PDB file of C-alpha atoms in Angstrom:
ATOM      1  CA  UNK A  50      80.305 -34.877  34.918  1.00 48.00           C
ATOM      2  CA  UNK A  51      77.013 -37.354  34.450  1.00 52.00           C
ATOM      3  CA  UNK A  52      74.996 -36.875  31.544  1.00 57.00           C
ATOM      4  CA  UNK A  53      72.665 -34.627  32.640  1.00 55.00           C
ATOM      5  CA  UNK A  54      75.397 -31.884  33.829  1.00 56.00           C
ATOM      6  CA  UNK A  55      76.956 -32.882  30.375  1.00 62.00           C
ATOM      7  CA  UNK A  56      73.974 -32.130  28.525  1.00 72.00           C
ATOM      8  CA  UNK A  57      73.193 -28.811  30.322  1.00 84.00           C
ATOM      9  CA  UNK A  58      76.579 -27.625  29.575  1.00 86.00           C
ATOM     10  CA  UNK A  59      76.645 -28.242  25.782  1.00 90.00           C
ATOM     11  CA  UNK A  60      73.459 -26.422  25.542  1.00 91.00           C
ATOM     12  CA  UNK A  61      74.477 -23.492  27.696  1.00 92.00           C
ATOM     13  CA  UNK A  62      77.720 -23.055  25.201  1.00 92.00           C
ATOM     14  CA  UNK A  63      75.684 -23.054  21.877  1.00 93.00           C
ATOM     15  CA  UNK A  64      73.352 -21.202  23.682  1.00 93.00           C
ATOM     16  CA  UNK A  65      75.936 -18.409  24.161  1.00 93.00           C
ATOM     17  CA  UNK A  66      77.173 -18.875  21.162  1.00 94.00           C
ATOM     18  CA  UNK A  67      74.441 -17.945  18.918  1.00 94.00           C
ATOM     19  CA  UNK A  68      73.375 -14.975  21.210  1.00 92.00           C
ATOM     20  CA  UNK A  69      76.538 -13.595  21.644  1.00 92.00           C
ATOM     21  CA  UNK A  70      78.623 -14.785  18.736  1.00 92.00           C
ATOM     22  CA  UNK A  71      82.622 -16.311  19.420  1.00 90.00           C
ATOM     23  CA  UNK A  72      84.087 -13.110  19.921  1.00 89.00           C
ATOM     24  CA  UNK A  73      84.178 -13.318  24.181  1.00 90.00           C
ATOM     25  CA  UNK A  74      84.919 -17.021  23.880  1.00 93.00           C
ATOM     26  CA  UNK A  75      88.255 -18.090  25.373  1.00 92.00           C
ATOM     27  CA  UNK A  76      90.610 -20.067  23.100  1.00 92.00           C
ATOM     28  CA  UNK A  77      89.736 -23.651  24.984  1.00 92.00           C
ATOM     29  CA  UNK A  78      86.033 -22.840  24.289  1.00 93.00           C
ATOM     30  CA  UNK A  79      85.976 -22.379  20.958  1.00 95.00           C
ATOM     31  CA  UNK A  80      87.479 -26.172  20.276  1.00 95.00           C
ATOM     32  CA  UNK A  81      85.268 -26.867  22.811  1.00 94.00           C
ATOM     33  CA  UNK A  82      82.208 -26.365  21.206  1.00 95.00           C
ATOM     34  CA  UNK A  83      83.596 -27.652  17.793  1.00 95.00           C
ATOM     35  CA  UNK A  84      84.674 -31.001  19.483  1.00 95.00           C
ATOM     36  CA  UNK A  85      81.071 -31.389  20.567  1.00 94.00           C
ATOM     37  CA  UNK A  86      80.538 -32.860  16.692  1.00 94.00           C
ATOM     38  CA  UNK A  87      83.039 -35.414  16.587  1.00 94.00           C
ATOM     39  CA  UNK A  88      82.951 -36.157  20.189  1.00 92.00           C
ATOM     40  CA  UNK A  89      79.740 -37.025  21.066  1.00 85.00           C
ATOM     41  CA  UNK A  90      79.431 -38.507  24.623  1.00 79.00           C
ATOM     42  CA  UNK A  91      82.542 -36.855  26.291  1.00 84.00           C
ATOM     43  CA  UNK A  92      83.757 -33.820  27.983  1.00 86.00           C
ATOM     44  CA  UNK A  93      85.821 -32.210  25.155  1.00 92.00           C
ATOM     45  CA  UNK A  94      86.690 -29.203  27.880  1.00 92.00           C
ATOM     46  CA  UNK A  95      90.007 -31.203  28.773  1.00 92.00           C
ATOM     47  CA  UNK A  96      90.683 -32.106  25.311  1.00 94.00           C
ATOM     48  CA  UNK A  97      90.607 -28.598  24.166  1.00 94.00           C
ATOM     49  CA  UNK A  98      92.865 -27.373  26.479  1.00 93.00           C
ATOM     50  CA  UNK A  99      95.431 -30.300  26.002  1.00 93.00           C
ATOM     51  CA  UNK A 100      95.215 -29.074  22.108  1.00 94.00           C
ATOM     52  CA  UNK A 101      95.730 -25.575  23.203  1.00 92.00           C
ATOM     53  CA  UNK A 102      98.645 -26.604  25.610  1.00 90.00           C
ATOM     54  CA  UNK A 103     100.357 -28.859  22.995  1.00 85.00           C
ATOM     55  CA  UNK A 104     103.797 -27.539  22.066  1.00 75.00           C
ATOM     56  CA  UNK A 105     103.786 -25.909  18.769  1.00 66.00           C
ATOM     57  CA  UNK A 106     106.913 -26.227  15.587  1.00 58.00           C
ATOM     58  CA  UNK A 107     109.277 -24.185  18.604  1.00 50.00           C
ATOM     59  CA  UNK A 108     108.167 -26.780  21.096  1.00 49.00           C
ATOM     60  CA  UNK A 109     106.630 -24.435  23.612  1.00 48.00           C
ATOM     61  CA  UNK A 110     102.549 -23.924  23.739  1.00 59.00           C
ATOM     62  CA  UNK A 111     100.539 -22.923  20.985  1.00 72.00           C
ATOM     63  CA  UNK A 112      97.538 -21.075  20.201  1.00 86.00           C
ATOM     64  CA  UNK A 113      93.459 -21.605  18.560  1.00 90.00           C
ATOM     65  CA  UNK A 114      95.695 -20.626  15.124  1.00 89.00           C
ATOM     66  CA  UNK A 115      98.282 -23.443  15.583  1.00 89.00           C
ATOM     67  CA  UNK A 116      95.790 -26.020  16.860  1.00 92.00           C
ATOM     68  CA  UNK A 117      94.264 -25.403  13.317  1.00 92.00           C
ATOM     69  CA  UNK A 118      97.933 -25.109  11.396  1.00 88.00           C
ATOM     70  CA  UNK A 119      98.666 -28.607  12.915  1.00 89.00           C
ATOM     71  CA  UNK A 120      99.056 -31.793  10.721  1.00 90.00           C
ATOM     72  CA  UNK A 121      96.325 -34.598  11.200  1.00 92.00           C
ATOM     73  CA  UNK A 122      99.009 -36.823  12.667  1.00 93.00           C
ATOM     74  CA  UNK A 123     100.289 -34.274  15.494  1.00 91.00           C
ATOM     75  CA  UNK A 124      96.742 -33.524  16.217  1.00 93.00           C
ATOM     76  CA  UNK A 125      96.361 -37.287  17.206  1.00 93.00           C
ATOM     77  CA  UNK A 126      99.581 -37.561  18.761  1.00 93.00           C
ATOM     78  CA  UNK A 127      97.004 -35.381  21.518  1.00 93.00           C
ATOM     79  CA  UNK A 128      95.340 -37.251  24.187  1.00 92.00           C
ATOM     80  CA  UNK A 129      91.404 -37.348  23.103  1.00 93.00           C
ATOM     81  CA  UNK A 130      91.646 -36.962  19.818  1.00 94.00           C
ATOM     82  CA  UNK A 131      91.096 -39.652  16.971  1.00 95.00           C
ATOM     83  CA  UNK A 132      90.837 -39.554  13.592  1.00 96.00           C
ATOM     84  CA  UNK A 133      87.340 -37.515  13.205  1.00 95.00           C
ATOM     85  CA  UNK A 134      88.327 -35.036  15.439  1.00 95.00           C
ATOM     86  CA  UNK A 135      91.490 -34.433  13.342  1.00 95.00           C
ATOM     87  CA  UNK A 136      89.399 -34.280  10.491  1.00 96.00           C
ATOM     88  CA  UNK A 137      87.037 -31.826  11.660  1.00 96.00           C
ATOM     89  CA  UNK A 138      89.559 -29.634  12.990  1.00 95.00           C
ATOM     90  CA  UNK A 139      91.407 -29.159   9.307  1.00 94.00           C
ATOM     91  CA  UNK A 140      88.090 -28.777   8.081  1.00 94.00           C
ATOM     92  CA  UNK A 141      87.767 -25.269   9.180  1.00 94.00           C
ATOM     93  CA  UNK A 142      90.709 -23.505   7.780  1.00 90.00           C
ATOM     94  CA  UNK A 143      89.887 -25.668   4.533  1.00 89.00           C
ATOM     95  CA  UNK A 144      86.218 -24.387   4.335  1.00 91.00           C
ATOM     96  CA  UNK A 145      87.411 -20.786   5.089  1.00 87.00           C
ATOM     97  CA  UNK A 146      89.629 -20.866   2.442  1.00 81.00           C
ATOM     98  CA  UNK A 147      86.992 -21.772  -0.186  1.00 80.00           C
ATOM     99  CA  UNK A 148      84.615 -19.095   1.677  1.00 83.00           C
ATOM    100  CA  UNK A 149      86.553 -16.436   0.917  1.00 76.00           C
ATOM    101  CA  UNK A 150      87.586 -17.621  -2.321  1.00 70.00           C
ATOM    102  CA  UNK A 151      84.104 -17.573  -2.872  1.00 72.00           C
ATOM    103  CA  UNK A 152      83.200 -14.234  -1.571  1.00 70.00           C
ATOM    104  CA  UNK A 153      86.092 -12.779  -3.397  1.00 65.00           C
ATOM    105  CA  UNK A 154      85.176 -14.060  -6.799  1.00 61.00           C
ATOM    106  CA  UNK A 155      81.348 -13.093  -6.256  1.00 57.00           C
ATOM    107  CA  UNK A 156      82.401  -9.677  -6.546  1.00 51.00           C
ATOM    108  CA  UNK A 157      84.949  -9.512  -8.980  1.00 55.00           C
ATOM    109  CA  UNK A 158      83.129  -8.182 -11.765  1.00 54.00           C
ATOM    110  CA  UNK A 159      86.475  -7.013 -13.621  1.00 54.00           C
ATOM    111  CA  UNK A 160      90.867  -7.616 -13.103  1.00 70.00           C
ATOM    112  CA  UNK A 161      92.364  -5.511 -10.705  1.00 84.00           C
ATOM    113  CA  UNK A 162      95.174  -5.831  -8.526  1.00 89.00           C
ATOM    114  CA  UNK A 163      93.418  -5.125  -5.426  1.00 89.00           C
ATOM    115  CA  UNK A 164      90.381  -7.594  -6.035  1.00 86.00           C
ATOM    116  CA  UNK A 165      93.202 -10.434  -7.351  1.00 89.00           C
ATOM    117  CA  UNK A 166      94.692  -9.607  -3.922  1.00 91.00           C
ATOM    118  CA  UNK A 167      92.312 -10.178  -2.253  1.00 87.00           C
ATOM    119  CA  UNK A 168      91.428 -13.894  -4.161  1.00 87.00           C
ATOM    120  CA  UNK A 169      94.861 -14.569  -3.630  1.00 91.00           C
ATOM    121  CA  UNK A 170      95.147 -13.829   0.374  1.00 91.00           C
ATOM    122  CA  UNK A 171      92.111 -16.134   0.743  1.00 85.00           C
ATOM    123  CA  UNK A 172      93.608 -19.243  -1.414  1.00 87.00           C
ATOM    124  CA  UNK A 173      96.801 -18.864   0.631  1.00 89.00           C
ATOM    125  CA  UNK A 174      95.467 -18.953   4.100  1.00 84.00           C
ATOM    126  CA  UNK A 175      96.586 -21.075   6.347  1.00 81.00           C
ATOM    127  CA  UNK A 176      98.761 -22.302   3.471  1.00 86.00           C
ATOM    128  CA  UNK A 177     102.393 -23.444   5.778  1.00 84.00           C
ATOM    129  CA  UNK A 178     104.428 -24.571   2.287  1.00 87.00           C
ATOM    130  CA  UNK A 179     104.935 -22.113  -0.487  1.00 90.00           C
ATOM    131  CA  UNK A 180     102.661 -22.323  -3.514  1.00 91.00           C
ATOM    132  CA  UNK A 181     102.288 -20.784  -7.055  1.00 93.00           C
ATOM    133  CA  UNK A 182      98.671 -20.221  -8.230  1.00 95.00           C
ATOM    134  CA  UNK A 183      97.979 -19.190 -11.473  1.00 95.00           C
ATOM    135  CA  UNK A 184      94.475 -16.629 -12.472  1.00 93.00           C
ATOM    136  CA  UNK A 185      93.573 -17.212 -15.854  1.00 92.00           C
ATOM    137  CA  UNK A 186      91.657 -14.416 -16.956  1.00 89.00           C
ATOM    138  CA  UNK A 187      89.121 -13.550 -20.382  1.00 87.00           C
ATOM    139  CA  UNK A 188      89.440 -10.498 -22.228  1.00 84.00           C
ATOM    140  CA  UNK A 189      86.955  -8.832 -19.744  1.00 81.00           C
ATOM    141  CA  UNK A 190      89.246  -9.650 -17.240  1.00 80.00           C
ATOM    142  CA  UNK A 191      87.019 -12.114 -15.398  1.00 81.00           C
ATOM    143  CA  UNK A 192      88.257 -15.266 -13.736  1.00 83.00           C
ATOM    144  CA  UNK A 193      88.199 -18.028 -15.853  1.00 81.00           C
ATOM    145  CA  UNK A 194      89.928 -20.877 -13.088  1.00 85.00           C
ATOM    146  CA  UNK A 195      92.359 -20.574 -10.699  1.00 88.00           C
ATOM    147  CA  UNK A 196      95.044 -23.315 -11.341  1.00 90.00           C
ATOM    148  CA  UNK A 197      97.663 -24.738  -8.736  1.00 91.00           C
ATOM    149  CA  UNK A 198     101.033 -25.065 -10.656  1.00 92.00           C
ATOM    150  CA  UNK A 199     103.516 -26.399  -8.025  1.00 88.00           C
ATOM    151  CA  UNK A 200     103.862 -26.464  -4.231  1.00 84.00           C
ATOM    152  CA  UNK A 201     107.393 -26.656  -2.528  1.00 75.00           C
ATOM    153  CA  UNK A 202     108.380 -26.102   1.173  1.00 72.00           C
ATOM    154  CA  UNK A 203     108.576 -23.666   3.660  1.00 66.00           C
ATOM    155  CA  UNK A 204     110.735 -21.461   1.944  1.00 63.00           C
ATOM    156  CA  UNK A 205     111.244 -22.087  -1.551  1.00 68.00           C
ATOM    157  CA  UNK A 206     108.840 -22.994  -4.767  1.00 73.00           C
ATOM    158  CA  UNK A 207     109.672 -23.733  -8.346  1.00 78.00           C
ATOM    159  CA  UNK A 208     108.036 -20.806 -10.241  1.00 83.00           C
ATOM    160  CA  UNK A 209     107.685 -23.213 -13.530  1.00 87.00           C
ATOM    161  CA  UNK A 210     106.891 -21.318 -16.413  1.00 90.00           C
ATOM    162  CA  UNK A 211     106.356 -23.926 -18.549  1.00 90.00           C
ATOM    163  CA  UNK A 212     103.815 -25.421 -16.532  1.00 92.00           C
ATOM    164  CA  UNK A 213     101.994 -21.529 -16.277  1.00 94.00           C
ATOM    165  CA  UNK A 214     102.061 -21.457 -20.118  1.00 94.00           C
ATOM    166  CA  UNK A 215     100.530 -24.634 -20.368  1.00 94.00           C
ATOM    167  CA  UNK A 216      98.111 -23.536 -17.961  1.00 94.00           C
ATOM    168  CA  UNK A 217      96.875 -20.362 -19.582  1.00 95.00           C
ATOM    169  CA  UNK A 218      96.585 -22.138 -23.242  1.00 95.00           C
ATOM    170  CA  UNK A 219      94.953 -24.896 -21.948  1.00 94.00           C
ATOM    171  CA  UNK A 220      92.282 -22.464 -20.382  1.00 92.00           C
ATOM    172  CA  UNK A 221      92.240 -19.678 -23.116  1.00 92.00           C
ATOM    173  CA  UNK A 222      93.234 -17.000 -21.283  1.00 93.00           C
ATOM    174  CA  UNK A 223      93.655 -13.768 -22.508  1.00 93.00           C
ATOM    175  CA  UNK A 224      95.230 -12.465 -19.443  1.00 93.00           C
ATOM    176  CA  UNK A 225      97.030 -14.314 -16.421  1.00 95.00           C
ATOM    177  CA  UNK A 226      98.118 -13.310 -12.530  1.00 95.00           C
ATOM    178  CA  UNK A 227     100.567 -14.866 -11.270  1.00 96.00           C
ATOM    179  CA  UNK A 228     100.282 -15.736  -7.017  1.00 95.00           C
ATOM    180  CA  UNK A 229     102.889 -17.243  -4.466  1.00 92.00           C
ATOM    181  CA  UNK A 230     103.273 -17.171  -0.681  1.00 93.00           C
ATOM    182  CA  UNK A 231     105.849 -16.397   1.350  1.00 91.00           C
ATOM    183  CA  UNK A 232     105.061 -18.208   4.549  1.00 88.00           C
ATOM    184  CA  UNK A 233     107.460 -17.555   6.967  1.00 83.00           C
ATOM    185  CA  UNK A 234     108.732 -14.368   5.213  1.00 83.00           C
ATOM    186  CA  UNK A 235     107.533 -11.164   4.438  1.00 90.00           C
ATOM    187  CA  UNK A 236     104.724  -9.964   0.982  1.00 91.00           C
ATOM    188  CA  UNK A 237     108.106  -8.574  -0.456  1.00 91.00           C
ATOM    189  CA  UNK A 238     109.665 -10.082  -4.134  1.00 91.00           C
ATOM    190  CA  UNK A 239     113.033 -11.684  -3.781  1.00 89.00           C
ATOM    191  CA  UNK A 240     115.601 -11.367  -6.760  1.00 91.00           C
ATOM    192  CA  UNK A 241     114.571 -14.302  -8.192  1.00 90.00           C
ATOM    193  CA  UNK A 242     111.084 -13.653  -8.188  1.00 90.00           C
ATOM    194  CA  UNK A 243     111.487 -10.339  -9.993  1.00 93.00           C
ATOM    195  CA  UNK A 244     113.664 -11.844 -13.008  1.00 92.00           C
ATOM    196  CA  UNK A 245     111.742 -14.661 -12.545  1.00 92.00           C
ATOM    197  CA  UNK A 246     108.572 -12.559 -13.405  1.00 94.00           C
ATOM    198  CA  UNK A 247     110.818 -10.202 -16.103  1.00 95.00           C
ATOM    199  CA  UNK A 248     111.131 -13.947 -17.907  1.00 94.00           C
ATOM    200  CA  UNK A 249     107.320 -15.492 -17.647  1.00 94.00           C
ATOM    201  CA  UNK A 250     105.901 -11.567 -19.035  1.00 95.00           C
ATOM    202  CA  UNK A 251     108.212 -11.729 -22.134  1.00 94.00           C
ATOM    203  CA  UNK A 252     107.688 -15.588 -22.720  1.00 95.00           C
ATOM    204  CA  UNK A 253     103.997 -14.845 -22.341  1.00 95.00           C
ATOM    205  CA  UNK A 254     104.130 -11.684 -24.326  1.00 95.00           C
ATOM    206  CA  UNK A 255     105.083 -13.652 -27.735  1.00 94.00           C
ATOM    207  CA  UNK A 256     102.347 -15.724 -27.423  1.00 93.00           C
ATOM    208  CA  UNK A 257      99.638 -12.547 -27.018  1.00 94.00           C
ATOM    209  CA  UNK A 258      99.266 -13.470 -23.257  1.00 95.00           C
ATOM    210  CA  UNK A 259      99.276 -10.551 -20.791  1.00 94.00           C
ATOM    211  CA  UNK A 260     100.978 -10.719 -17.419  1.00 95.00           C
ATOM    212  CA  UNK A 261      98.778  -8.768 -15.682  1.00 94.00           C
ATOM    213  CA  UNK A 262     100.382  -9.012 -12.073  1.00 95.00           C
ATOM    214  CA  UNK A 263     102.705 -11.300  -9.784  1.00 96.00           C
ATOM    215  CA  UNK A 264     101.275 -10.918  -6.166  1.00 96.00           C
ATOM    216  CA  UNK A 265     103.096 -12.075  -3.363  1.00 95.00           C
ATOM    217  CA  UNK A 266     100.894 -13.219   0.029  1.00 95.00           C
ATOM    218  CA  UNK A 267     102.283 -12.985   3.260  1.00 93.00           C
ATOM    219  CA  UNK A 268     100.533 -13.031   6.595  1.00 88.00           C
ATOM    220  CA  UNK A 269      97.301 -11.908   5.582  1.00 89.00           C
ATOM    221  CA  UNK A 270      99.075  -9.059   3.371  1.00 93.00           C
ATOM    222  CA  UNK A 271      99.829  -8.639  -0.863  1.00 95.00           C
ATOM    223  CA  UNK A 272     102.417  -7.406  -2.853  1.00 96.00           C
ATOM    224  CA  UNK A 273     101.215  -6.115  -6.156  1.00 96.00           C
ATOM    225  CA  UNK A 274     104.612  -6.224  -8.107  1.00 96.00           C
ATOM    226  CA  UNK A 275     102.173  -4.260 -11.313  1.00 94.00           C
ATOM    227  CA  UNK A 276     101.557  -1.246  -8.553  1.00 93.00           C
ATOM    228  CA  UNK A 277     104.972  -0.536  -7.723  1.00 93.00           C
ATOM    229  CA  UNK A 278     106.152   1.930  -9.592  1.00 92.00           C
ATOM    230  CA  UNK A 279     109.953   0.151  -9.111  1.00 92.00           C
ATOM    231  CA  UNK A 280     108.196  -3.302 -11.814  1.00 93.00           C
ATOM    232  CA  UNK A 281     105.654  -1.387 -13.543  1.00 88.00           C
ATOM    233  CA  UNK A 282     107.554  -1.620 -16.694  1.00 92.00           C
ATOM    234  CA  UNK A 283     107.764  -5.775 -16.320  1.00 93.00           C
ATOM    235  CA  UNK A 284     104.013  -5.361 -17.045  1.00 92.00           C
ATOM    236  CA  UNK A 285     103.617  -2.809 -19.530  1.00 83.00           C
TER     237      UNK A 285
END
């Protein structure tokens, strides 16, 4: 493709895309058009669809989702793409994440389950290792920080408590929620997280802290363990 024919077609794909949005674009077209800002002078059409093509964690092909789920170093294990590309291509699930972290606390004037939920689906998207987050909350039940406690792999996570205590001194919260992922699993609490939570309530309890709620993320879904009728008592 000369330059001209290169040009013409990078202009014709913007084009479309602010007139009709990304909701018609194919897979292949949609790292097409991001590719155009990390690769400048190239056709990124091929590159795109080697990303797309790439086998995914079961080694068969993947999807727009697992191009963006990839590490930095499989991405460049990909003909065509370097460092920046990599870069750019982690940037977007990273910069959702903080936009709807953002549009989630914007609106959460007061605690509830539902609108902790929702905080906590965004923080855990595209999250592939399990993590604990921590809300620290005032006495109006507004969100004082958000504080990572641990991180651990794809299927377990050390629920610290002392490091959640710590946490909600150190930020002078009147009332905490308590947030982990299950990644490959289900927004259901194991045994251990339920006498795990049983333990963290009472040890926060003496020290006129409230455990508000332990929500579980899964797939885009929450568990509130304080709206099941089965825990409400843990939280009482």
């Amino acid at each position: 493709m000369d330059k001209g024919m290169h040009d013409g077609h990078r202009n014709r794909l913007k084009r479309r895309f602010l007139e009709e949005g990304m909701e018609q674009f194919e897979p292949h077209n949609v790292l097409e058009l991001l590719l155009f800002y990390s690769i400048p002078r190239q056709d990124t059409n091929e590159t795109a669809h080697r990303l797309i093509e790439a086998p995914g964690e079961r080694g068969v092909p993947g999807s727009l989702s697992a191009v963006f789920d990839a590490s930095v170093e499989d991405l460049m294990k990909v003909e065509g793409v370097g460092m920046n590309t990599a870069i750019l291509i982690k940037l977007v699930p990273a910069v959702n994440r903080r936009y709807l972290e953002d549009r989630a606390l914007r609106g959460m004037r007061a605690v509830s389950s539902e609108a902790c939920g929702e905080l906590l689906v965004s923080k855990f998207n595209g999250v592939t290792v399990e993590r604990v987050l921590l809300l620290c909350m005032n006495n109006q039940g507004r969100v004082l920080h958000c504080v990572s406690i641990s991180e651990g792999t794809q299927s377990m996570v050390d629920i610290n408590n002392r490091r959640i205590v710590e946490a909600a001194l150190r930020h002078n919260a009147s009332c905490v929620v308590l947030g982990h992922n299950h990644p490959n699993g289900v927004a259901v609490p194991s045994r251990t997280d339920v006498e795990t939570t049983c333990m963290l309530a009472r040890l926060l309890r003496s020290m006129d802290i409230w455990l508000y709620d332990h929500i579980i993320v899964a797939d885009g879904e929450y568990f509130s363990m304080a709206r099941c009728n089965k825990f409400e008592a843990i939280f009482s």
